[in-house]
Coordinates of C-alpha atoms and ligand atoms in Angstrom, one line a residue:
M1 CA 79.1 37.2 106.8
E2 CA 77.3 35.1 104.3
L3 CA 78.7 35.1 100.7
T4 CA 75.4 35.3 98.9
P5 CA 75.0 34.2 95.2
E6 CA 74.8 38.0 94.3
I7 CA 78.2 38.7 96.0
L8 CA 79.8 35.6 94.4
S9 CA 78.5 36.6 91.0
R10 CA 79.9 40.1 91.3
L11 CA 83.3 38.7 92.4
E12 CA 83.3 36.4 89.4
Q13 CA 82.5 39.3 87.1
L14 CA 85.2 41.4 88.7
E15 CA 87.7 38.5 88.4
K16 CA 86.9 38.3 84.7
K17 CA 87.2 42.0 84.2
Y18 CA 90.6 42.3 85.8
A19 CA 91.9 39.1 84.3
S20 CA 91.1 40.4 80.8
M21 CA 93.3 43.4 81.6
G22 CA 96.0 41.1 83.0
Q23 CA 95.4 42.6 86.5
D24 CA 95.0 40.9 89.9
M25 CA 91.5 41.4 91.3
V26 CA 92.6 41.1 95.0
S27 CA 94.9 44.1 94.7
Y28 CA 92.0 46.2 93.5
L29 CA 89.8 44.9 96.4
D30 CA 92.6 46.1 98.7
G31 CA 92.4 49.5 97.0
L32 CA 88.7 49.6 97.8
L33 CA 89.4 48.7 101.4
Y34 CA 91.9 51.6 101.9
S35 CA 90.3 54.4 99.8
N36 CA 88.4 57.2 101.4
S37 CA 84.7 57.6 100.6
L38 CA 83.9 60.0 97.7
T39 CA 82.4 63.3 98.9
Y40 CA 79.9 65.5 97.1
W41 CA 82.2 68.5 97.2
E42 CA 85.1 66.6 95.7
Y43 CA 83.0 65.0 93.1
I44 CA 81.7 68.3 91.7
H45 CA 84.9 70.2 92.5
L46 CA 83.0 72.7 94.5
D47 CA 86.1 74.6 95.7
T48 CA 87.4 75.0 92.2
L49 CA 84.1 76.0 90.9
L50 CA 83.7 78.7 93.5
S51 CA 87.2 80.0 92.9
L52 CA 86.5 80.8 89.2
Q53 CA 84.9 84.2 89.8
N54 CA 87.5 87.0 89.6
P55 CA 85.9 90.4 89.3
Q56 CA 87.7 93.2 87.7
T57 CA 86.2 95.8 90.1
D58 CA 84.9 96.0 93.7
F59 CA 81.3 96.6 92.6
E60 CA 79.0 94.2 94.5
D61 CA 77.0 93.1 91.5
E62 CA 79.9 92.2 89.2
P63 CA 80.1 88.6 90.4
I64 CA 76.4 88.2 89.4
F65 CA 77.4 89.1 85.9
I66 CA 80.3 86.7 85.9
M67 CA 78.4 83.8 87.4
Y68 CA 75.4 84.1 85.0
H69 CA 77.8 84.0 82.0
Q70 CA 79.4 80.9 83.5
I71 CA 76.1 79.3 84.1
T72 CA 75.1 80.0 80.5
E73 CA 78.4 78.6 79.1
L74 CA 77.8 75.4 81.1
Y75 CA 74.3 75.1 79.5
F76 CA 75.9 75.8 76.1
R77 CA 78.3 72.9 76.9
L78 CA 75.3 70.6 77.7
I79 CA 73.7 71.6 74.4
L80 CA 76.9 70.9 72.4
R81 CA 77.2 67.5 74.0
E82 CA 73.8 66.5 72.7
L83 CA 74.4 68.0 69.2
E84 CA 77.8 66.3 69.0
A85 CA 76.2 62.9 70.0
L86 CA 73.4 63.4 67.5
C87 CA 75.6 64.5 64.6
L88 CA 78.8 62.7 65.0
R89 CA 77.7 59.5 66.8
N90 CA 74.3 59.3 65.3
E91 CA 72.2 56.2 66.2
G92 CA 69.9 57.2 63.3
N93 CA 66.7 56.2 65.1
L94 CA 63.8 58.3 65.9
A95 CA 64.0 57.7 69.6
D96 CA 67.5 59.1 69.7
W97 CA 66.5 62.2 67.7
L98 CA 63.6 62.9 69.9
K99 CA 65.5 62.4 73.1
R100 CA 68.4 64.7 72.2
I101 CA 66.5 67.5 70.6
R102 CA 64.1 67.6 73.5
R103 CA 67.1 67.9 75.9
V104 CA 68.5 70.8 73.8
V105 CA 65.2 72.7 73.8
N106 CA 64.9 72.2 77.5
Y107 CA 68.3 73.7 78.1
F108 CA 67.5 76.7 75.8
K109 CA 64.2 77.1 77.6
N110 CA 66.0 77.3 80.9
L111 CA 68.4 79.9 79.5
A112 CA 65.7 82.0 78.0
S113 CA 63.5 82.0 81.1
S114 CA 66.4 82.7 83.5
F115 CA 67.6 85.8 81.8
D116 CA 65.9 87.9 84.5
V117 CA 69.0 87.3 86.5
M118 CA 70.5 89.8 84.2
V119 CA 67.5 92.0 83.3
E120 CA 66.3 92.5 86.8
G121 CA 69.2 91.3 88.9
M122 CA 71.8 94.0 88.9
E123 CA 71.9 97.7 89.8
S124 CA 72.1 99.6 86.6
A125 CA 74.4 102.3 88.0
Q126 CA 76.9 99.6 89.0
F127 CA 76.6 97.7 85.7
L128 CA 77.3 100.8 83.7
K129 CA 80.5 101.4 85.7
F130 CA 81.9 97.9 86.0
R131 CA 81.3 97.1 82.3
M132 CA 83.9 99.8 81.4
A133 CA 86.5 97.8 83.2
L134 CA 85.7 94.7 81.0
L135 CA 86.2 96.4 77.6
P136 CA 86.8 95.1 75.0
A137 CA 85.4 91.8 76.2
S138 CA 81.8 90.9 75.3
G139 CA 79.4 87.9 75.4
F140 CA 79.6 88.3 71.6
Q141 CA 82.9 86.5 71.9
S142 CA 81.2 83.3 73.2
V143 CA 82.7 80.7 70.9
Q144 CA 80.3 78.0 72.2
Y145 CA 77.4 80.1 70.9
R146 CA 79.0 80.0 67.5
M147 CA 79.7 76.3 67.8
I148 CA 76.0 75.6 68.5
E149 CA 75.2 77.4 65.3
V150 CA 77.8 75.5 63.3
A151 CA 76.7 72.2 64.6
S152 CA 73.0 73.0 64.0
T153 CA 72.9 74.1 60.4
S154 CA 74.9 74.7 57.2
L155 CA 77.0 77.8 57.0
G156 CA 74.8 79.0 54.0
N157 CA 71.9 79.4 56.5
L158 CA 74.1 81.7 58.7
V159 CA 75.2 84.0 56.0
K160 CA 73.9 87.6 56.5
T161 CA 70.5 88.5 55.1
G162 CA 70.6 90.0 51.7
V163 CA 73.5 87.7 50.6
R164 CA 71.9 84.5 52.0
D165 CA 69.5 84.1 49.0
R166 CA 72.1 85.1 46.5
Q167 CA 75.0 82.8 47.4
P168 CA 76.7 81.0 44.5
L169 CA 76.1 77.3 44.6
D170 CA 79.8 76.6 44.4
A171 CA 80.7 78.9 47.3
T172 CA 83.5 77.5 49.4
L173 CA 83.1 77.2 53.2
E174 CA 85.6 80.0 53.6
E175 CA 83.7 82.3 51.3
L176 CA 80.5 81.6 53.3
Y177 CA 82.2 82.0 56.6
N178 CA 83.5 85.4 55.6
V179 CA 80.0 86.7 55.1
I180 CA 78.5 85.0 58.2
Y181 CA 75.9 87.3 59.9
W182 CA 77.8 87.9 63.1
K183 CA 80.8 89.4 61.2
Y184 CA 78.6 92.4 60.8
G185 CA 77.4 92.5 64.4
N186 CA 80.3 94.2 66.1
I187 CA 81.0 97.2 63.9
E188 CA 81.8 100.6 65.3
M189 CA 79.0 103.0 64.4
K190 CA 81.3 105.9 64.0
T191 CA 83.8 104.3 61.5
G192 CA 81.9 101.3 60.1
K193 CA 85.0 99.2 60.9
K194 CA 85.2 95.9 62.8
T195 CA 85.7 96.5 66.5
L196 CA 88.7 95.3 68.5
T197 CA 86.2 92.8 70.2
L198 CA 85.5 91.2 66.8
R199 CA 89.1 91.3 65.6
I200 CA 90.5 89.6 68.7
F201 CA 87.8 86.9 68.4
E202 CA 88.6 86.3 64.7
K203 CA 92.2 85.9 65.5
E204 CA 91.5 83.4 68.2
Y205 CA 88.7 81.4 66.7
D206 CA 88.3 81.8 62.9
K207 CA 90.5 78.8 62.1
K208 CA 88.9 76.6 64.7
L209 CA 85.4 77.5 63.6
L210 CA 86.2 76.9 60.0
E211 CA 87.6 73.4 60.8
M212 CA 84.5 72.7 62.8
A213 CA 82.3 73.8 59.8
A214 CA 84.2 71.4 57.6
T215 CA 83.5 68.5 60.0
Y216 CA 79.8 69.4 60.3
R217 CA 79.4 70.3 56.6
H218 CA 77.3 67.2 55.9
Q219 CA 76.7 66.3 59.5
N220 CA 75.0 69.3 61.1
V221 CA 71.6 68.8 62.6
N222 CA 69.7 70.2 59.6
Q223 CA 71.6 68.2 57.0
M224 CA 71.3 65.0 59.0
Y225 CA 67.6 65.6 59.4
L226 CA 67.0 66.4 55.7
S227 CA 68.9 63.2 54.7
S228 CA 67.4 61.0 57.4
H229 CA 65.3 57.9 57.0
P230 CA 61.6 58.8 56.2
E231 CA 60.6 57.4 59.5
V232 CA 62.6 60.2 61.1
R233 CA 62.1 62.9 58.6
E234 CA 58.4 62.6 58.4
N235 CA 57.7 62.3 62.1
V236 CA 55.3 65.0 63.1
E237 CA 56.5 65.2 66.7
L238 CA 60.2 65.6 65.7
K239 CA 59.4 68.3 63.2
E240 CA 57.5 70.2 65.9
I241 CA 60.4 69.9 68.3
L242 CA 63.0 70.9 65.8
R243 CA 60.9 74.0 65.1
E244 CA 60.7 74.7 68.8
Y245 CA 64.5 74.4 69.0
D246 CA 64.8 77.0 66.2
L247 CA 62.3 79.3 68.0
Y248 CA 64.2 79.0 71.4
A249 CA 67.7 79.3 69.9
N250 CA 67.0 82.1 67.4
V251 CA 64.0 84.0 68.7
F252 CA 63.2 83.5 72.4
W253 CA 66.8 83.5 73.8
P254 CA 67.9 86.4 71.6
L255 CA 64.8 88.4 72.7
S256 CA 65.5 87.7 76.4
H257 CA 69.1 88.7 75.8
Y258 CA 68.1 91.8 73.9
K259 CA 65.9 92.9 76.8
S260 CA 69.0 93.2 79.0
A261 CA 70.8 95.3 76.4
V262 CA 67.8 97.6 76.3
R263 CA 67.5 97.8 80.0
Y264 CA 71.2 98.8 80.5
L265 CA 72.4 100.3 77.3
D266 CA 69.5 102.0 75.6
R267 CA 70.7 105.3 74.2
A268 CA 70.1 107.4 71.1
P269 CA 72.2 106.2 68.1
E270 CA 74.1 109.5 68.2
V271 CA 75.2 108.9 71.8
I272 CA 76.2 105.3 71.0
E273 CA 78.2 106.5 68.0
A274 CA 79.9 109.2 70.1
T275 CA 81.0 106.7 72.8
G276 CA 82.5 104.2 70.3
G277 CA 79.6 101.8 70.7
T278 CA 78.4 99.1 68.3
N279 CA 75.3 98.8 66.1
W280 CA 73.6 96.4 68.5
Q281 CA 70.1 98.0 68.2
K282 CA 70.1 97.1 64.6
Y283 CA 71.8 93.8 65.2
L284 CA 70.5 92.0 68.2
P285 CA 66.7 91.9 67.5
P286 CA 66.2 88.5 65.8
Q287 CA 63.9 90.0 63.1
F288 CA 67.0 91.7 61.5
Q289 CA 69.3 88.6 61.2
K290 CA 66.5 86.1 60.6
V291 CA 68.8 83.2 61.6
M292 CA 67.0 79.9 61.2
F293 CA 68.6 76.6 61.7
F294 CA 65.9 74.7 59.8
P295 CA 64.5 77.0 57.1
E296 CA 63.0 74.1 55.2
L297 CA 60.6 73.6 58.2
W298 CA 59.1 77.1 58.0
S299 CA 56.4 78.6 55.7
E300 CA 57.1 81.9 53.9
E301 CA 54.6 83.6 56.2
E302 CA 56.4 82.2 59.3
K303 CA 59.8 83.3 57.9
N304 CA 58.4 86.8 57.2
E305 CA 57.3 87.1 60.8
W306 CA 60.6 85.7 62.3
G307 CA 61.5 87.6 65.4
K308 CA 58.4 89.8 65.3
A309 CA 55.1 89.8 67.2
G310 CA 53.5 87.6 64.6
I311 CA 55.7 84.6 65.3
L312 CA 55.0 84.9 69.1
R313 CA 51.3 85.1 68.4
M314 CA 51.4 82.0 66.2
F315 CA 53.4 79.8 68.6
R316 CA 53.0 81.2 72.1
E317 CA 50.2 78.9 73.2
K318 CA 51.6 75.8 71.6
V319 CA 55.1 76.3 73.0
E320 CA 53.9 77.4 76.5
T321 CA 51.7 74.3 76.7
R322 CA 54.7 72.1 76.3
W323 CA 57.6 74.1 77.8
G324 CA 56.0 76.6 80.2
K325 CA 55.9 80.4 80.0
I326 CA 58.0 82.2 77.4
H327 CA 59.5 85.3 78.9
Ligands
HEM401 C1 73.5 92.8 81.2 C2 73.7 91.8 80.4 C3 74.1 91.9 79.0 C4 74.1 92.9 78.1 C5 73.8 94.4 78.4 C6 74.6 92.4 76.9 C7 74.8 93.2 75.7 C8 75.2 92.7 74.5 C9 75.4 93.5 73.3 C10 75.3 95.0 73.3 C11 75.8 92.7 72.3 C12 76.1 93.1 70.9 C13 77.5 93.0 70.6 C14 78.4 94.0 71.3 O1 78.1 95.2 71.2 O2 79.3 93.6 72.0 C15 75.8 91.4 72.9 C16 76.1 90.2 72.1 C17 76.1 89.0 72.7 N1 76.0 88.6 74.0 FE1 75.4 89.8 75.5 N2 74.8 91.1 77.0 C18 74.5 90.7 78.2 C19 74.5 89.4 78.8 C20 74.9 88.3 78.1 C21 75.0 87.0 78.6 C22 74.7 86.5 80.1 C23 75.4 86.2 77.6 C24 75.7 84.7 77.8 C25 76.8 84.1 77.3 C26 75.6 87.0 76.4 C27 76.0 86.5 75.2 C28 76.0 87.2 74.1 C29 76.2 86.7 72.7 C30 76.3 85.2 72.4 C31 76.2 87.7 71.9 C32 76.3 87.6 70.4 C33 74.8 87.5 69.8 C34 74.7 87.4 68.3 O3 75.7 87.4 67.6 O4 73.6 87.2 67.8 N3 75.3 88.2 76.7 N4 75.5 91.4 74.2

């Protein structure tokens, strides 16, 4: 076999690489000689992945519920990777901003449009039975969802409505965290008290989320954007994509999710109260929480229409032209 200049150049580079680590290149070439080829199934850990679904019941549709939650959590991880890179290892240039926020919107778009897997994809009678075996667990306890919020905006923007506009300027992170909107989202209708679901979540994650909020206090996406170089801050395309991120994360995904709650759980408030249910009908629709990661990018009219038909009317065409149909 001919040792072409390409091969010799690679060998030289390898020699340098291993020499810099005090290693002998030839031993590593021996390693290459003896090692098995990588397979697809080992690389993506297929067997492990397919062993992670452990239903609590024998209902045929329960694995669908588990797998779609797992798929969603993987997308949340993809989103968090981009947000972490943008906020904590910021390259500061417009190209990086555009690339990362576009990726985030694309992930959220896939999540919002795939929610039919839940809404259409399970037999209602089965769901209503197997969900009883899952209590008190709830998607509400998804910590990655909260991490996306904390990385995207300041805690002050996540405070519950009513208090949000009246927060003292010197409020500590802990004070803001204690009135964050979701602390009011898992309340027993009957007693007005926090549910076990919420209390268990707080015990597990309050400290970690507060630590994260401290790290991201001046480095969340909104703060980074507001303090960025004018070339970034005034870029029309980036402004539009950030607004689309806000719409997908805080209107379109919540609406797709809400549809599944309506499909399976819609009952009169008295019935929910009697069965120890939560206030989800007054909590999940995005028009009630009005969560916005980038409030500075919205007009008063747009804010007033948040989560309602008006916001869809205003943005449907624009968003669908870029990202495809909104569900
Ligand atoms: C049939 C499907 C689903 C139904 C009926 C449903 C129902 C609900 C309900 C009623 C709540 C309000 C809190 C509570 O009462 O526990 C909630 C919250 C939540 N669920 Fe789901 N859910 C479904 C699927 C999912 C999926 C696939 C995810 C993905 C991780 C998810 C993530 C969440 C999150 C993050 C919250 C909190 C939302 C917020 O605080 O704004 N849910 N869900």
